[in-house]
Coordinates of C-alpha atoms in Angstrom, one line a residue:
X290 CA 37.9 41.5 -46.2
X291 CA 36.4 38.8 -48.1
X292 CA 34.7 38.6 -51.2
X293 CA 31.3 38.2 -50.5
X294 CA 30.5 36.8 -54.3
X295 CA 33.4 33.9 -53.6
X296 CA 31.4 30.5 -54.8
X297 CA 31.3 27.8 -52.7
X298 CA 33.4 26.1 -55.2
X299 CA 36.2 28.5 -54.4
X300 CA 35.5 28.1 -50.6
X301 CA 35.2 24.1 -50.6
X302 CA 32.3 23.8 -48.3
X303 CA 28.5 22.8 -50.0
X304 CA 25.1 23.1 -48.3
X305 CA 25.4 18.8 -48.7
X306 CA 29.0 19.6 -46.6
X307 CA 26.9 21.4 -44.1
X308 CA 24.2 19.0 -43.3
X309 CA 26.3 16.3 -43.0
X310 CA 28.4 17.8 -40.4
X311 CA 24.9 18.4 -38.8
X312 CA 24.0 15.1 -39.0
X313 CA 27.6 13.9 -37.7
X314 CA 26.8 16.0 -34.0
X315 CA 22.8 15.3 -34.3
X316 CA 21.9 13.8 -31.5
X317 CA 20.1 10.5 -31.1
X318 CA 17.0 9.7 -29.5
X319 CA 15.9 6.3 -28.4
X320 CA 11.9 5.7 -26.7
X321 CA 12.7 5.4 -23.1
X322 CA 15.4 8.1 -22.7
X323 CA 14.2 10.9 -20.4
X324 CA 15.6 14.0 -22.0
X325 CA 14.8 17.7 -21.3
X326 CA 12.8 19.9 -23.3
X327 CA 11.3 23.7 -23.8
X328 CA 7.2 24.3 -24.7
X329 CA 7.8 26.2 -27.8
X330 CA 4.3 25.9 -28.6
X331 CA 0.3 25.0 -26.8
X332 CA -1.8 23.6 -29.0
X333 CA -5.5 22.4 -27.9
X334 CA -5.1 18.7 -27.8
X335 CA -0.8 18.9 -27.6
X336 CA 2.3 20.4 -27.4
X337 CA 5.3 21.3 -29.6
X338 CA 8.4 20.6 -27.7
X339 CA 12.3 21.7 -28.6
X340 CA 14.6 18.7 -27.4
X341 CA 17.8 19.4 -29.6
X342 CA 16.1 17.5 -32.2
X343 CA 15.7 18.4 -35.7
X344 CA 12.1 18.4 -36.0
X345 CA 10.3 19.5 -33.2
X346 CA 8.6 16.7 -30.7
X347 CA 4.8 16.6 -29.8
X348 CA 3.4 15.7 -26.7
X349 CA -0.3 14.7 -27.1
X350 CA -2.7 16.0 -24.3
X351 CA -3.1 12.3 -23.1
X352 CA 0.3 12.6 -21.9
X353 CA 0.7 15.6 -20.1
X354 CA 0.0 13.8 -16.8
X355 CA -1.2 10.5 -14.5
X356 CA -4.4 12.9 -14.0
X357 CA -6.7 13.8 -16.4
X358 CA -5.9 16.9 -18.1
X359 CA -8.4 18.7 -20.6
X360 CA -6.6 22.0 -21.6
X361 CA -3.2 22.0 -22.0
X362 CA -2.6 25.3 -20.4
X363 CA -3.7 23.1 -16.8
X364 CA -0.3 21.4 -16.4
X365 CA 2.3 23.2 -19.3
X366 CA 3.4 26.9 -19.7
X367 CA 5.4 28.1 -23.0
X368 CA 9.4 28.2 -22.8
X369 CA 8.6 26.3 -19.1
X370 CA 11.6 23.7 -19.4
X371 CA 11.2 20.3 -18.0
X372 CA 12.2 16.3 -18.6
X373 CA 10.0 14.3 -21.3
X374 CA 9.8 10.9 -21.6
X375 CA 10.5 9.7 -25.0
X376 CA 7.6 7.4 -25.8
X377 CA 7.9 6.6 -29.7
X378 CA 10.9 6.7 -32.4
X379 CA 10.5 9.2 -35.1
X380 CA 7.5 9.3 -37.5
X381 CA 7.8 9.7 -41.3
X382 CA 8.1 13.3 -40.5
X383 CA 11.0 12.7 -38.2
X384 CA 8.5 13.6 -34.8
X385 CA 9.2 12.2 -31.9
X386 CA 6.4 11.8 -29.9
X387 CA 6.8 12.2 -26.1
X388 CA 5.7 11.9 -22.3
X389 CA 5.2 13.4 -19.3
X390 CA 2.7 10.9 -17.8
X391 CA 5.6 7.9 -17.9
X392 CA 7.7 10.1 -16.1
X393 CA 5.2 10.7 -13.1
X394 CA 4.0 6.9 -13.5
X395 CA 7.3 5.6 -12.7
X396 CA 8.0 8.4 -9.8
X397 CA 4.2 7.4 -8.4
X398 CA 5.4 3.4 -8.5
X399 CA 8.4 4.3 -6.6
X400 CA 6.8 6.2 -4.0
X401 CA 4.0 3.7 -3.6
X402 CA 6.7 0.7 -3.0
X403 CA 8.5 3.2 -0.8
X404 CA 5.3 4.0 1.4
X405 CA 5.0 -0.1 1.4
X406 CA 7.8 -0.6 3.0
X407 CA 7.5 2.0 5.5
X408 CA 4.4 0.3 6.5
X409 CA 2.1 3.8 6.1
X410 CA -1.4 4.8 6.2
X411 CA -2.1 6.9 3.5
X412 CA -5.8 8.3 2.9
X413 CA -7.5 8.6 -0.2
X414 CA -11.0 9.4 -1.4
X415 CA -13.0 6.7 -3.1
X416 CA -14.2 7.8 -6.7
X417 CA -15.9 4.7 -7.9
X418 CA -17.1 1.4 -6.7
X419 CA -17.8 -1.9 -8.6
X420 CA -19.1 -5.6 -7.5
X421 CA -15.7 -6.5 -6.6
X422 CA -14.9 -3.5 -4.0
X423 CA -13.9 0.2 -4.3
X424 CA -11.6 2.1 -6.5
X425 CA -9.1 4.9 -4.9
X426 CA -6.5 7.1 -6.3
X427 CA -2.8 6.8 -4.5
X428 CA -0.1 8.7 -6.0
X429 CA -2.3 9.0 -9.5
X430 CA -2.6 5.6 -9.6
X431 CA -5.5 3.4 -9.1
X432 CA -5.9 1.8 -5.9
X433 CA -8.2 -1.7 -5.2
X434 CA -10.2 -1.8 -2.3
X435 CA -11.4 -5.3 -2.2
X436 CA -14.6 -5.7 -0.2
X437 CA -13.5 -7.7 2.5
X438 CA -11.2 -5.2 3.3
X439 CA -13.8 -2.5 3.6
X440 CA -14.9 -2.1 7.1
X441 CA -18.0 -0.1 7.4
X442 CA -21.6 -0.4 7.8
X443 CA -22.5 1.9 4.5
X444 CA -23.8 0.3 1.1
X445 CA -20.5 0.0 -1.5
X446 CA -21.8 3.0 -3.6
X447 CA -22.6 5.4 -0.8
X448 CA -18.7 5.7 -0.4
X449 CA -17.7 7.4 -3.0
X450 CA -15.9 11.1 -2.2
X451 CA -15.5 9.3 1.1
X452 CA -12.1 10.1 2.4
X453 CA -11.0 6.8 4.1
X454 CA -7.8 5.6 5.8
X455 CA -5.8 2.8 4.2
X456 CA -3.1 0.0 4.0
X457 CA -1.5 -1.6 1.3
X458 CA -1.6 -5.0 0.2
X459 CA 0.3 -5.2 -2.5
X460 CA 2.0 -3.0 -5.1
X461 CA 3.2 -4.6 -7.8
X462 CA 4.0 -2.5 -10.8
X463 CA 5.2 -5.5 -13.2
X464 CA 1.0 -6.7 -13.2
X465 CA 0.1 -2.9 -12.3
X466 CA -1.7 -4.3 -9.3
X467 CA -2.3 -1.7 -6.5
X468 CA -4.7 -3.2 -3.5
X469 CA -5.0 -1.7 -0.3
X470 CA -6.9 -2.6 3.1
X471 CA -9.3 0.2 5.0
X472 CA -10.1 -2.8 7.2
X473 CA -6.3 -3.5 8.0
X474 CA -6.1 0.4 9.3
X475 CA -8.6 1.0 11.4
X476 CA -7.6 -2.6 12.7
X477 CA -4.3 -1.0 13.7
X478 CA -5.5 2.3 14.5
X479 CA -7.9 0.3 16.8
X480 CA -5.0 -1.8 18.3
X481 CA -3.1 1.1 19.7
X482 CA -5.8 1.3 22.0
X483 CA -6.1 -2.7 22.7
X484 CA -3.9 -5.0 24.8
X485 CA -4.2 -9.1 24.9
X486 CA -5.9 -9.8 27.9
X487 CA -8.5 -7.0 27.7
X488 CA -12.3 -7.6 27.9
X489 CA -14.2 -5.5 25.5
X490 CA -18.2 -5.2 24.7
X491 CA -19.0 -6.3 21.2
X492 CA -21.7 -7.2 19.1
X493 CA -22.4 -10.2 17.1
X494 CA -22.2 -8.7 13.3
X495 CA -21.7 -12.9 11.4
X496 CA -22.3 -16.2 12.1
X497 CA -19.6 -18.6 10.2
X498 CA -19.1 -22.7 10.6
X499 CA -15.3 -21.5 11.5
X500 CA -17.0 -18.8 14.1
X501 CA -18.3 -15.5 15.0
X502 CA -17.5 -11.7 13.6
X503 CA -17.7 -9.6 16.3
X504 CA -17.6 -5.9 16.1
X505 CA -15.8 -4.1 18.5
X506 CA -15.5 -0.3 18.2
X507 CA -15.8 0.0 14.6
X508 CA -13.3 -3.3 13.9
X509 CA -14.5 -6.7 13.2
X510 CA -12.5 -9.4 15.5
X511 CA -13.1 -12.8 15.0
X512 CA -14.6 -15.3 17.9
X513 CA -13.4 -19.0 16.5
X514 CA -15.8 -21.7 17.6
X515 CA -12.7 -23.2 19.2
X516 CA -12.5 -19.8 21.7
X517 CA -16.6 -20.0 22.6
X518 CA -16.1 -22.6 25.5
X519 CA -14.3 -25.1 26.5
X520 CA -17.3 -27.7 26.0
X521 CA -17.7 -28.9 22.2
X522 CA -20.0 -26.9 20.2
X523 CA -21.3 -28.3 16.6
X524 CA -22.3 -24.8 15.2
X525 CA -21.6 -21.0 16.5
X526 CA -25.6 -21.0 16.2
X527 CA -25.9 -22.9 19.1
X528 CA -24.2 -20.3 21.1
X529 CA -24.7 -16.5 19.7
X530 CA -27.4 -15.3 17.5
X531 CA -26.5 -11.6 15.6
X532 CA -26.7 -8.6 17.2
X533 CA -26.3 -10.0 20.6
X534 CA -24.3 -7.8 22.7
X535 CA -21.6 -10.3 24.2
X536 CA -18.2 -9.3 26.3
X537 CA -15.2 -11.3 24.8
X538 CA -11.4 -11.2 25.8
X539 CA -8.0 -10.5 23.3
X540 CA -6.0 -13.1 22.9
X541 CA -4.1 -12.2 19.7
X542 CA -3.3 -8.8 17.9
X543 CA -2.0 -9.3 14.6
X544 CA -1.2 -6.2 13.1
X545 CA 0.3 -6.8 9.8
X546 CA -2.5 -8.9 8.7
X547 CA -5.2 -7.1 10.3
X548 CA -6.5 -9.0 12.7
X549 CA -8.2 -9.7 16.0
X550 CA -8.5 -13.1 17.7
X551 CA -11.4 -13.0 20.6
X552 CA -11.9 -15.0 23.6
X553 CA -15.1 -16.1 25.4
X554 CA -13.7 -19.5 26.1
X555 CA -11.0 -17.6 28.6
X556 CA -13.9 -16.2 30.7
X557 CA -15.3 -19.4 31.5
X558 CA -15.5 -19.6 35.3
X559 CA -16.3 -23.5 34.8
X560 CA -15.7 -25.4 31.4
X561 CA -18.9 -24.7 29.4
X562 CA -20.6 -21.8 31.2
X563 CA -20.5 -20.1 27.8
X564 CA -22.8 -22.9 26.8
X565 CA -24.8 -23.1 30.4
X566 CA -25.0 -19.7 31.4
X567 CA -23.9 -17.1 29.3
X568 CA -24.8 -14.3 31.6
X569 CA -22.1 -15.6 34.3
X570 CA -19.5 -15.7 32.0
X571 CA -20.1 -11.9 31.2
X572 CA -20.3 -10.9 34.9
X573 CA -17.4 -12.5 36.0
X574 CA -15.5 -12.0 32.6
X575 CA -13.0 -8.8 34.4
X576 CA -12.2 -11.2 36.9
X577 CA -11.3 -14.0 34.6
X578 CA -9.5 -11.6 32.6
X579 CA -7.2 -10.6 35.2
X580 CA -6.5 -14.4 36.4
X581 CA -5.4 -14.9 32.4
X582 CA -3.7 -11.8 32.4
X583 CA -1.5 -13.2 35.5
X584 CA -1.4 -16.8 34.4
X585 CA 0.2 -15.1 31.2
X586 CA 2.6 -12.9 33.3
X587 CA 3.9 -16.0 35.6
X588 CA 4.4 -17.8 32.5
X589 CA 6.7 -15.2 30.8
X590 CA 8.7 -15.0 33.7
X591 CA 9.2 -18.1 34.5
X592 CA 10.4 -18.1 30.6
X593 CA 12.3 -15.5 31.0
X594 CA 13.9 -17.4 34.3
X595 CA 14.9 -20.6 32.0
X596 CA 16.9 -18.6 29.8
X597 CA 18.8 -16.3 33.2
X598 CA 19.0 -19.5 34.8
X599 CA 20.9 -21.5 32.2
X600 CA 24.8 -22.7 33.3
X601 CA 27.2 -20.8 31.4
X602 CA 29.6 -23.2 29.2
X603 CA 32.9 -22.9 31.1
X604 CA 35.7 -22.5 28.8
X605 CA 38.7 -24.6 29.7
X606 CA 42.0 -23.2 28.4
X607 CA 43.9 -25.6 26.7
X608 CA 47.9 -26.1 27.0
X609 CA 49.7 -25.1 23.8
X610 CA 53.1 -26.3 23.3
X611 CA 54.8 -22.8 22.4
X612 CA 58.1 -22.5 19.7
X613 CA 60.1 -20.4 22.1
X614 CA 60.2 -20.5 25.6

């Protein structure tokens, strides 16, 4: 049995001996490794985490989550075990300091590029709106509603806790830039429902130089001045007032930008009726439909006939003088 008075002199191994073979297997931490951690410790405005470090790391309140948190005890539990985000080097103290919120900020970018690409409607309740348009949460993050993109016949500041369908824009994390489109899905929510060719009733809702905004069903479509009649027209003005009920055709869904292209000019029994007499373009507007509708149907086929009924390129073997015979 040993001695247990034996110097360290006698054994050859100091307390300096010691910490330097600590320091030789300390780990080292650098801000932006993601390393996991135990709650040791709730305090009211942070945390005391163990990471393997030598001092313990904190983890201020303000970065316990992409959501507002007020009480620790909301999002953290003690000895819970999870992956921190390590957002600044040591202090004088030797501290790290640490992050959940980066973690969940990068996940939230990554799903939001994902849903992007998958083209999806997501929902989300508005919580604030400003001159500019309406502010959203997706994922944690804040969303841009621009108000062009806002299709609906409330005031701006009556939608917020409105729960409205959307589309996004853009995501771009680099200029933390999230804008979305409520307009853009109901536009395609609407168009599952719509076929070129189909007469619908709408109502006059803007007058533009370029033409009319027509709403039909909830969606705005827009009437160019070039698709009123086939006569010249200086000014829309000339034509529609607002608020006049009018019939119009589809000539053009565009899904990914949201749009609907309208038609009165293809109702036209005669070249300028929309200009002459409105009322017969709207009475006979089914049965002009259905002649466009055909006219487009003969066309494709007769497209689709070019392409059956191009000669085949005959291939003509050539003679190949051979090594062997």
């Amino acid at each position: 049995m040993l001695n247990q008075d034996v110097k360290e002199a006698d054994i050859g191994f100091t307390h300096e001996d010691f910490a330097a073979l600590l320091d030789q297997y300390d780990y080292h931490f650098n801000p932006g490794d993601t390393v996991s951690g135990t709650v040791f410790s709730l305090e009211p405005r942070g945390a005391l985490i163990d990471i393997g470090a030598k001092t313990a790391a904190y983890l201020p309140i303000q970065e316990m989550s992409i959501n507002r948190v007020d009480h620790p005890e909301e999002v953290l539990r003690s000895n819970e075990t999870r992956e921190f985000f390590i957002l600044t080097d040591e202090n004088e103290d030797g501290q790290l300091t640490l992050s959940i919120r980066r973690i969940e900020y990068m996940r939230a970018w990554e799903r939001v590029r994902q849903l992007q690409q998958e083209d999806a409607t997501v929902r989300s309740g508005v919580f604030a709106t400003n001159r500019g348009g309406a502010l959203v949460r997706i994922e944690g993050l804040r969303g841009f509603i621009p108000g062009s993109h806002i299709s609906t016949r409330k005031p701006k500041e009556d939608l917020v806790g409105e729960d409205l369908p959307l589309k996004f824009l853009e995501v771009d994390e680099e200029r933390n830039r999230l804008v979305l489109s409520h307009r853009r899905a109901l536009v395609e929510r609407k168009m599952n429902g719509l076929q070129v060719g189909e007469v619908v009733l709408g109502a006059v809702r803007g007058l533009k130089p370029y033409g009319a905004f027509i709403d039909i069903g909830g969606v705005s479509g827009l009437l160019h001045i070039s698709e009123i009649s086939h006569d010249h027209i200086d000014t829309p003005h000339s034509v529609l007032n607002v608020n006049d009920e009018i019939k119009v055709m589809i000539i053009d869904l565009d899904a990914e930008r949201g749009r609907i292209s309208l038609s009165t000019k293809q109702l036209e029994p005669e070249p300028g009726d929309m200009v002459k007499n409105p009322d017969l373009v709207y009475d006979k507007a089914e049965e002009m439909a259905a002649k466009y509708r055909e006219a487009m149907r003969r066309q494709a086929a007769e497209q689709a006939g070019e392409l059956v009924d191009e000669p085949e390129e005959v291939y003509v073997e050539e003679e190949v003088a051979v090594a062997v015979d």
